[in-house]
CSV table of C-alpha atoms in Angstrom, one decimal:
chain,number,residue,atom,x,y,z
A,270,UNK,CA,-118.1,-72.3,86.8
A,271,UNK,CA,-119.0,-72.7,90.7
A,272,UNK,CA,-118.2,-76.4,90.4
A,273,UNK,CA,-114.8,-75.5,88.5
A,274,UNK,CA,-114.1,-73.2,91.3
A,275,UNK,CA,-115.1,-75.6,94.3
A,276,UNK,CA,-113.3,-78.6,92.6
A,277,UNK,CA,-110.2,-76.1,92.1
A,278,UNK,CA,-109.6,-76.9,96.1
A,279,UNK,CA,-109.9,-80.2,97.5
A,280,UNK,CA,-108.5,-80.3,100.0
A,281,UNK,CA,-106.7,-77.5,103.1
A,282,UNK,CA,-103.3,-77.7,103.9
A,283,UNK,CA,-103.1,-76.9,107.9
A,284,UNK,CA,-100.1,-74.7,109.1
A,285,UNK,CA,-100.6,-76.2,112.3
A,286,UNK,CA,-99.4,-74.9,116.2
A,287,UNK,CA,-95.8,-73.9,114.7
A,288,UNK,CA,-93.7,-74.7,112.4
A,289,UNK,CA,-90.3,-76.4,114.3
A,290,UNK,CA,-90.7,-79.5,113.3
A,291,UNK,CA,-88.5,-81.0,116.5
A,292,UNK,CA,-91.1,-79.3,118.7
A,293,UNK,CA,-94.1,-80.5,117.1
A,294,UNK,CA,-92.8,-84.2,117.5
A,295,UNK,CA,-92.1,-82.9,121.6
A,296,UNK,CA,-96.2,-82.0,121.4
A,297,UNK,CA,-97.0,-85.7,120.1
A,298,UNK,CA,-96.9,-87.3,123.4
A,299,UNK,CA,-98.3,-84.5,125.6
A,300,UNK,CA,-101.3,-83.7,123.3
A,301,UNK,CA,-102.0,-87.7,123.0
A,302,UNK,CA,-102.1,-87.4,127.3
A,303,UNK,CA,-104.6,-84.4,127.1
A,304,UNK,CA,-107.0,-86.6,124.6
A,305,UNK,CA,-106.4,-89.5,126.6
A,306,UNK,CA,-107.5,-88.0,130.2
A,307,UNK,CA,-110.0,-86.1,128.4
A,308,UNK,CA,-111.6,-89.2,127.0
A,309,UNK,CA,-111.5,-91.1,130.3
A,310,UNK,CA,-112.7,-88.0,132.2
A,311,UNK,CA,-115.7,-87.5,130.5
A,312,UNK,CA,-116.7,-91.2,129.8
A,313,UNK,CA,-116.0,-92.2,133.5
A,314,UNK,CA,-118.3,-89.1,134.9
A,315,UNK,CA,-121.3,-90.2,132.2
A,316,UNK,CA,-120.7,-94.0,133.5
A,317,UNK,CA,-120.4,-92.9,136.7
A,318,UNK,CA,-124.0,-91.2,136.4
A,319,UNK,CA,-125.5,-94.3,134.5
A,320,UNK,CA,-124.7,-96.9,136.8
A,321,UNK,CA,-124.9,-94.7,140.5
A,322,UNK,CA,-129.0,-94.6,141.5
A,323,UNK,CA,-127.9,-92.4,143.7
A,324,UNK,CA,-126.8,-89.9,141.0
A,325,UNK,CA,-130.3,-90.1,139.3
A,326,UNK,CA,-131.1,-86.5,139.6
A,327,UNK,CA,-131.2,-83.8,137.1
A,328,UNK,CA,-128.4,-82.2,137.6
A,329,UNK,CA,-126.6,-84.9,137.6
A,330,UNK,CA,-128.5,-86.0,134.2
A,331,UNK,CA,-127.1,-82.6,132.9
A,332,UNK,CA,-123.8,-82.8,133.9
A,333,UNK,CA,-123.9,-86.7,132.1
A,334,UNK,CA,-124.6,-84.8,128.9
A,335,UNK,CA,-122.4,-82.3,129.7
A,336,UNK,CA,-119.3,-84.6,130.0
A,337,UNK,CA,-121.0,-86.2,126.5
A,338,UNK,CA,-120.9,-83.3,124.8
A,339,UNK,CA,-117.3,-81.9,125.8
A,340,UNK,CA,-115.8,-85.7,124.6
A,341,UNK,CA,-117.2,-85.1,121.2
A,342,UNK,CA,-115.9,-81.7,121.0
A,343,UNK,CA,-112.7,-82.8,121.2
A,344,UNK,CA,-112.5,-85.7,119.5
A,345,UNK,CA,-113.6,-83.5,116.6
A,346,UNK,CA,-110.2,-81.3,116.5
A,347,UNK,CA,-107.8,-83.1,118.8
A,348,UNK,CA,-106.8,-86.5,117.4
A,349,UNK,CA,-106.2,-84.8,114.0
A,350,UNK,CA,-104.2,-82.6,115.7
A,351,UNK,CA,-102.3,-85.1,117.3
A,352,UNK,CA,-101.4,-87.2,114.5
A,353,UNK,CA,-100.8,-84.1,112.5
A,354,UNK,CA,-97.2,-83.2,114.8
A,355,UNK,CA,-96.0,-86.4,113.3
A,356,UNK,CA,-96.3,-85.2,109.7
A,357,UNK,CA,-95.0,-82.9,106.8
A,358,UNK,CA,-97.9,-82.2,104.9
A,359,UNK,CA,-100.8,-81.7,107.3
A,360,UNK,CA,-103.9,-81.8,105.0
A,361,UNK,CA,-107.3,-82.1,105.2
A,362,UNK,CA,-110.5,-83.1,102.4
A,363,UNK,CA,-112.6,-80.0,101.2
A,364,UNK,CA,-115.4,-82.6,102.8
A,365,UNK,CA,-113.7,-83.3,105.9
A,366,UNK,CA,-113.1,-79.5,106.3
A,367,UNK,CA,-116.6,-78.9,106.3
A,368,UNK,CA,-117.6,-81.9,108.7
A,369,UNK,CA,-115.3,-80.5,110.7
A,370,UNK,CA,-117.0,-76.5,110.9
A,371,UNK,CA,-119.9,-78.4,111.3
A,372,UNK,CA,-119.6,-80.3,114.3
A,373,UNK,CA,-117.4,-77.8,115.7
A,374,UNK,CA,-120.2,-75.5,116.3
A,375,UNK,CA,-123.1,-78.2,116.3
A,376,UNK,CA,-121.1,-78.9,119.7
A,377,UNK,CA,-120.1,-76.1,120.3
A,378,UNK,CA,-123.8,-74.6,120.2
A,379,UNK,CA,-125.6,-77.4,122.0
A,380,UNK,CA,-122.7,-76.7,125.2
A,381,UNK,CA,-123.9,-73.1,125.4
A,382,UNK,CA,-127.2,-74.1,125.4
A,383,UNK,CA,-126.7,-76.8,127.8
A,384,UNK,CA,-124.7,-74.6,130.5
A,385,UNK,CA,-127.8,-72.2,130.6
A,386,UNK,CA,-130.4,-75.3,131.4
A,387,UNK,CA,-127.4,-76.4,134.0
A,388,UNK,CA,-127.9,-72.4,135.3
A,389,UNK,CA,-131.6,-72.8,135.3
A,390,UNK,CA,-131.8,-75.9,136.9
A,391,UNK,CA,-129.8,-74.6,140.2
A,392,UNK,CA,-131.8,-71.4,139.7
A,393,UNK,CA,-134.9,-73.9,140.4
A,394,UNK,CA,-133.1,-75.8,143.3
A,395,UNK,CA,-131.8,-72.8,145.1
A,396,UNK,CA,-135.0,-70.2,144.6
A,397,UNK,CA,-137.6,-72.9,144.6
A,398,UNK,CA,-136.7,-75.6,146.4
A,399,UNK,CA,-140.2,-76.9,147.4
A,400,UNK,CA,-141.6,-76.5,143.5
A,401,UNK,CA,-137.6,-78.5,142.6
A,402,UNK,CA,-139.2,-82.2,141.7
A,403,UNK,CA,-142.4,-80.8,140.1
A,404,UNK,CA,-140.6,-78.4,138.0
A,405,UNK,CA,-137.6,-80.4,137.1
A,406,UNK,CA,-139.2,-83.6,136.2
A,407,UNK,CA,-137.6,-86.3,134.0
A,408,UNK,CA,-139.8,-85.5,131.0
A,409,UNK,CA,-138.6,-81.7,131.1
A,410,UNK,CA,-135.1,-82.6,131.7
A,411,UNK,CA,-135.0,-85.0,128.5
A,412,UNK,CA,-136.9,-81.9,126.4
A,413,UNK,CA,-134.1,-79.0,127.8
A,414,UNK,CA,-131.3,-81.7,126.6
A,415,UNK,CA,-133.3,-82.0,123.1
A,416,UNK,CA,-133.8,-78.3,122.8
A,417,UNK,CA,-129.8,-78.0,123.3
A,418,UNK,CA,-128.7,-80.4,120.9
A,419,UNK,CA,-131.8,-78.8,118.3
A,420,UNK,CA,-130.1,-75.1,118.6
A,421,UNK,CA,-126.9,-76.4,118.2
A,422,UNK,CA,-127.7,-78.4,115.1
A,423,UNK,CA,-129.4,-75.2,113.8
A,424,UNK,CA,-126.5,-73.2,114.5
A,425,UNK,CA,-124.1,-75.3,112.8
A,426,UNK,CA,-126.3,-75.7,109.5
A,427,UNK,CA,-126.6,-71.7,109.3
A,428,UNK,CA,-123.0,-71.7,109.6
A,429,UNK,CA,-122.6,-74.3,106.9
A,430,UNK,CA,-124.8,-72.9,105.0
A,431,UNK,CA,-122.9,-69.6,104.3
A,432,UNK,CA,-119.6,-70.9,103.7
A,433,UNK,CA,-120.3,-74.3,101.8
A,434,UNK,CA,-120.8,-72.5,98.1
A,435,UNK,CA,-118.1,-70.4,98.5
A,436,UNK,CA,-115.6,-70.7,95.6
A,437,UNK,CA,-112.5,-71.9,96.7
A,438,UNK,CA,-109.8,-71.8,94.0
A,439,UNK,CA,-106.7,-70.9,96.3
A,440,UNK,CA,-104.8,-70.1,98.2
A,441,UNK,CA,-105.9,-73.5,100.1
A,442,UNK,CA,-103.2,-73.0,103.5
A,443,UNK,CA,-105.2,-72.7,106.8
A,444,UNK,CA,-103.1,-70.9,109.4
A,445,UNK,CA,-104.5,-73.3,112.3
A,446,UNK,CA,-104.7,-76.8,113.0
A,447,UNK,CA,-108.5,-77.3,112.2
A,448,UNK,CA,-110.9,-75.8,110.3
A,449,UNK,CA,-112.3,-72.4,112.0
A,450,UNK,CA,-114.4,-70.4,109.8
A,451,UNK,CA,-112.7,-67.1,109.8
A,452,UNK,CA,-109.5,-68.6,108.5
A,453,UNK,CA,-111.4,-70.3,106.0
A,454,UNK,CA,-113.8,-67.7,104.7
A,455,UNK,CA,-110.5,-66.0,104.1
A,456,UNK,CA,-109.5,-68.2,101.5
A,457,UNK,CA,-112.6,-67.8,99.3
A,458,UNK,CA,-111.7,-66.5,95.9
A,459,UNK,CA,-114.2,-63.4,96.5
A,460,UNK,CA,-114.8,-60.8,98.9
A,461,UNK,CA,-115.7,-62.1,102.1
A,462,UNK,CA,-115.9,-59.3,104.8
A,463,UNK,CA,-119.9,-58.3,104.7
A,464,UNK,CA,-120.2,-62.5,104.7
A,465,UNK,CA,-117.5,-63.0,107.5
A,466,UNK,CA,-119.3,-60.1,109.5
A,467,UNK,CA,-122.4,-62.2,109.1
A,468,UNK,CA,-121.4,-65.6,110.2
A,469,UNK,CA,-119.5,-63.9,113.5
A,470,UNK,CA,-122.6,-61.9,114.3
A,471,UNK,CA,-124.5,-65.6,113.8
A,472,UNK,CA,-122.1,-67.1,116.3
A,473,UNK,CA,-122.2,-64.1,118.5
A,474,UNK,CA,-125.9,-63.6,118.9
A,475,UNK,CA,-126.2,-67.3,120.3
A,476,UNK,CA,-123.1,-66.6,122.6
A,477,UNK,CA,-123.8,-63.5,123.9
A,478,UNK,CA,-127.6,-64.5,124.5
A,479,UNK,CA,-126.4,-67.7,126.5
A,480,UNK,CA,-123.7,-65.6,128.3
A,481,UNK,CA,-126.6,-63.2,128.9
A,482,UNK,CA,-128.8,-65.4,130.3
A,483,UNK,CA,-126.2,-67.7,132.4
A,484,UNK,CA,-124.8,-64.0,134.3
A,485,UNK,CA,-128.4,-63.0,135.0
A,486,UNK,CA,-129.3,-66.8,136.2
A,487,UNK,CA,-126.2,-67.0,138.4
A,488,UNK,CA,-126.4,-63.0,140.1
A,489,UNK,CA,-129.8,-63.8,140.9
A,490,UNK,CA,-128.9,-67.3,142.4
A,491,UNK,CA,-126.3,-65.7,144.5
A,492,UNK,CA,-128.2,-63.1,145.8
A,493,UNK,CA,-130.7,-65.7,146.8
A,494,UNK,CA,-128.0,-67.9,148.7
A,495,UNK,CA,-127.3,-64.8,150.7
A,496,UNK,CA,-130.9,-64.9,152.3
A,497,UNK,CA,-130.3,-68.2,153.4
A,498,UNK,CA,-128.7,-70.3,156.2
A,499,UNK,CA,-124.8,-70.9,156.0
A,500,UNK,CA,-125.0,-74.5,155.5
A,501,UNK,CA,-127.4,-74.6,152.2
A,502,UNK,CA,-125.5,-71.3,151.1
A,503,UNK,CA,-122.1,-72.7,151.2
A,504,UNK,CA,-123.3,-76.1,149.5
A,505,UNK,CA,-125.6,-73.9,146.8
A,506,UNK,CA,-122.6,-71.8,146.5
A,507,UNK,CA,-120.0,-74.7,145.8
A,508,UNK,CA,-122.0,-75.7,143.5
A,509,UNK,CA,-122.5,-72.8,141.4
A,510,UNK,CA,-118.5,-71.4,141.8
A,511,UNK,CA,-118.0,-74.9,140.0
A,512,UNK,CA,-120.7,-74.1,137.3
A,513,UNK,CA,-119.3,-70.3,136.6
A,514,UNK,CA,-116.1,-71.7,136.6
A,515,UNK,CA,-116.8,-73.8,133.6
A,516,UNK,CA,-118.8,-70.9,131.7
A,517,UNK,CA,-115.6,-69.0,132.2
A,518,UNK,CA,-113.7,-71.4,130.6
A,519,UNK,CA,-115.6,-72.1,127.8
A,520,UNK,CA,-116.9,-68.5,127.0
A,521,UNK,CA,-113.8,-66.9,127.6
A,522,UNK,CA,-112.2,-67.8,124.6
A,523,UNK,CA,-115.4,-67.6,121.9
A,524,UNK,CA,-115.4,-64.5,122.9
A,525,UNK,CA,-112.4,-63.1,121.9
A,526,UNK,CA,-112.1,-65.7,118.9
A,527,UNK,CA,-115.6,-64.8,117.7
A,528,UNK,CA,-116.9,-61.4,119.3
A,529,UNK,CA,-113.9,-59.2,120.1
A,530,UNK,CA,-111.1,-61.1,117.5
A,531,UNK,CA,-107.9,-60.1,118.3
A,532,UNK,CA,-106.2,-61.2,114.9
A,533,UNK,CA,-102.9,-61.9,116.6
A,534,UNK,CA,-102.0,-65.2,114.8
A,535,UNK,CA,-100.3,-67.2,118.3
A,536,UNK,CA,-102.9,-66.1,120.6
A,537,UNK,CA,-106.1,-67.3,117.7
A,538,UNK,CA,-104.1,-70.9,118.1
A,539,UNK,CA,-103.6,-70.6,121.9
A,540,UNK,CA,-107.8,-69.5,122.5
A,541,UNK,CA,-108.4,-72.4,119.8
A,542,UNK,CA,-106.2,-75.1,122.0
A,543,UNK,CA,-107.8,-73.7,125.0
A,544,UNK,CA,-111.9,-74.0,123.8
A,545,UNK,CA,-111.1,-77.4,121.6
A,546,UNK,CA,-108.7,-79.3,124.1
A,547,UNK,CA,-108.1,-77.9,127.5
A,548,UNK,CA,-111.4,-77.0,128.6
A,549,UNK,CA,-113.4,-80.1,127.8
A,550,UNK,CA,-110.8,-81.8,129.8
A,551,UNK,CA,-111.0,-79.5,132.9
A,552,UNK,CA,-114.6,-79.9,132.7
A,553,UNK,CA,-114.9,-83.3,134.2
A,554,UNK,CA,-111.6,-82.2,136.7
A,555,UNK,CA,-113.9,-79.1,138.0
A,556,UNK,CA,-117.0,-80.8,138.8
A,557,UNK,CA,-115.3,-83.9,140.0
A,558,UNK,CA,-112.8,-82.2,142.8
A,559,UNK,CA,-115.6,-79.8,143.8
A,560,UNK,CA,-118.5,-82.6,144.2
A,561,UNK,CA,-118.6,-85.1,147.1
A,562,UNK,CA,-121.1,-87.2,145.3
A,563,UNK,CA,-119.5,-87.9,142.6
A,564,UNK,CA,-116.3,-88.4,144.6
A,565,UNK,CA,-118.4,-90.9,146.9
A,566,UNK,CA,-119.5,-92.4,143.5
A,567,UNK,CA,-116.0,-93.1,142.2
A,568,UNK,CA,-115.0,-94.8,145.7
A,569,UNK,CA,-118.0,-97.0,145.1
A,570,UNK,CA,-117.4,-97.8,141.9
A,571,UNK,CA,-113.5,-98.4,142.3
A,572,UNK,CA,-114.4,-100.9,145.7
């Protein structure tokens, strides 16, 4: 019967950003720009960090994964997207759908993760400066990536996990343009609210701890800067404005998407365009106009 159910659905029609057809075909081109830069961004900043000795530090080894990590995200939701304004029937695979919930959050996961080792390494840098190379060696570094892309995998499988026997026997239309798991839940052919409560608490704990963590990390850091000279405090203070701005960014809209839903449909797709497309292109534009090194290392590369 559950295999009758499952089969019943095989595939998830998307409703997409709206439903003008002459205005999706206008959102080809500028959606293909956004994947485009964002691509370049990110790769250019990771080969920027690979090939500059100069740049072999930890937080620059951070910010390489960083830039990594923010590349896949998007390419998991975007070029579907993209292709999808130049279509009628925007559909997706009952398989595919779930690939896509999973790497969603399995990237998703491993960034929040990763912007609290970022936090903690300039917490180390700024507070400890003298115990900086000891604490934050090479071996540590590789574990804190590892230990981000481990929670983020374990995330995304406990997310999987509670949606991927659901029966789904229609309706089958998702009103978004990729698969997020409170529009899908929502087609389930059962009650879902105790299990939709569930998976949002799932994703909330993780945010909220990381968020927790990242506020208490940065108050901390700029209360130390305060107790020090003017040069190292406006450099450690660049710095960090450029890290908060990117928490910002990206926890700005998982909150209100996953912790404090707002359940206005336009405003869902706008926070969804924001987290999947937008930020992980701003990313690479925040830390790149705000750092002179990597500046320096762009010049050196182009010449």
């Amino acid at each position: 019967m559950e295999e009758a159910n499952q089969s019943a659905v095989s595939e998830f029609i998307f409703q997409g950003l709206c439903n003008s057809r002459k205005l999706q075909t206008l959102l080809f081109l500028p959606f293909s720009i956004l994947y485009l830069m964002t691509v370049v961004g990110n790769l250019l900043v990771v080969l920027l960090i690979i090939n500059d000795h100069r740049l072999h530090s930890p937080m620059y080894f951070l910010l390489a994964n960083l830039s990594f990590v923010d590349f896949c995200l998007s390419s998991v939701t975007t070029p579907k997207l993209t292709t999808d304004f130049l279509k009628d029937n925007k559909t997706i695979s009952f398989g595919g759908c779930m690939s896509q919930i999973l790497c969603v959050h399995f990237f998703g996961g491993g960034e929040m993760v990763l912007l609290v080792t970022m936090a903690y390494d300039r917490y180390v840098a700024i507070c400890k400066p003298l115990h900086y190379s000891s604490i934050m060696n090479r071996q540590k570094c590789v574990w804190l990536v590892l230990i981000s892309w481990i929670i983020g995998f374990l995330h995304a499988m406990s997310q999987l996990a509670m949606i991927l026997d659901l029966p789904f026997c229609g309706p089958k239309v998702v009103d978004s343009f990729f698969c997020d798991i409170p529009l899908v839940i929502k087609l389930a052919c059962m009650d879902t609210h105790t299990l939709g409560t569930v998976i949002n608490a799932d994703s909330g704990v993780l945010a909220t701890a990381c968020f927790i963590l990242l506020m208490i990390s940065y108050t901390y850091i700029l209360l130390t800067v305060r107790l020090h000279s003017k040069d190292g405090a406006s450099k450690a203070l660049s710095t960090c404005t450029s890290h908060i701005t990117v928490v910002v960014l990206f926890f700005g809209p998982c909150i209100f998407i996953y912790l404090w839903p707002l359940s206005i449909t336009w405003v869902d797709k706008f926070l969804a365009v924001f987290y999947t497309v937008i930020t992980p292109l701003l990313n690479p534009a925040i830390y790149t106009l705000r750092n002179q090194e990597i500046r320096n290392a762009m010049k050196r590369l182009i010449n």
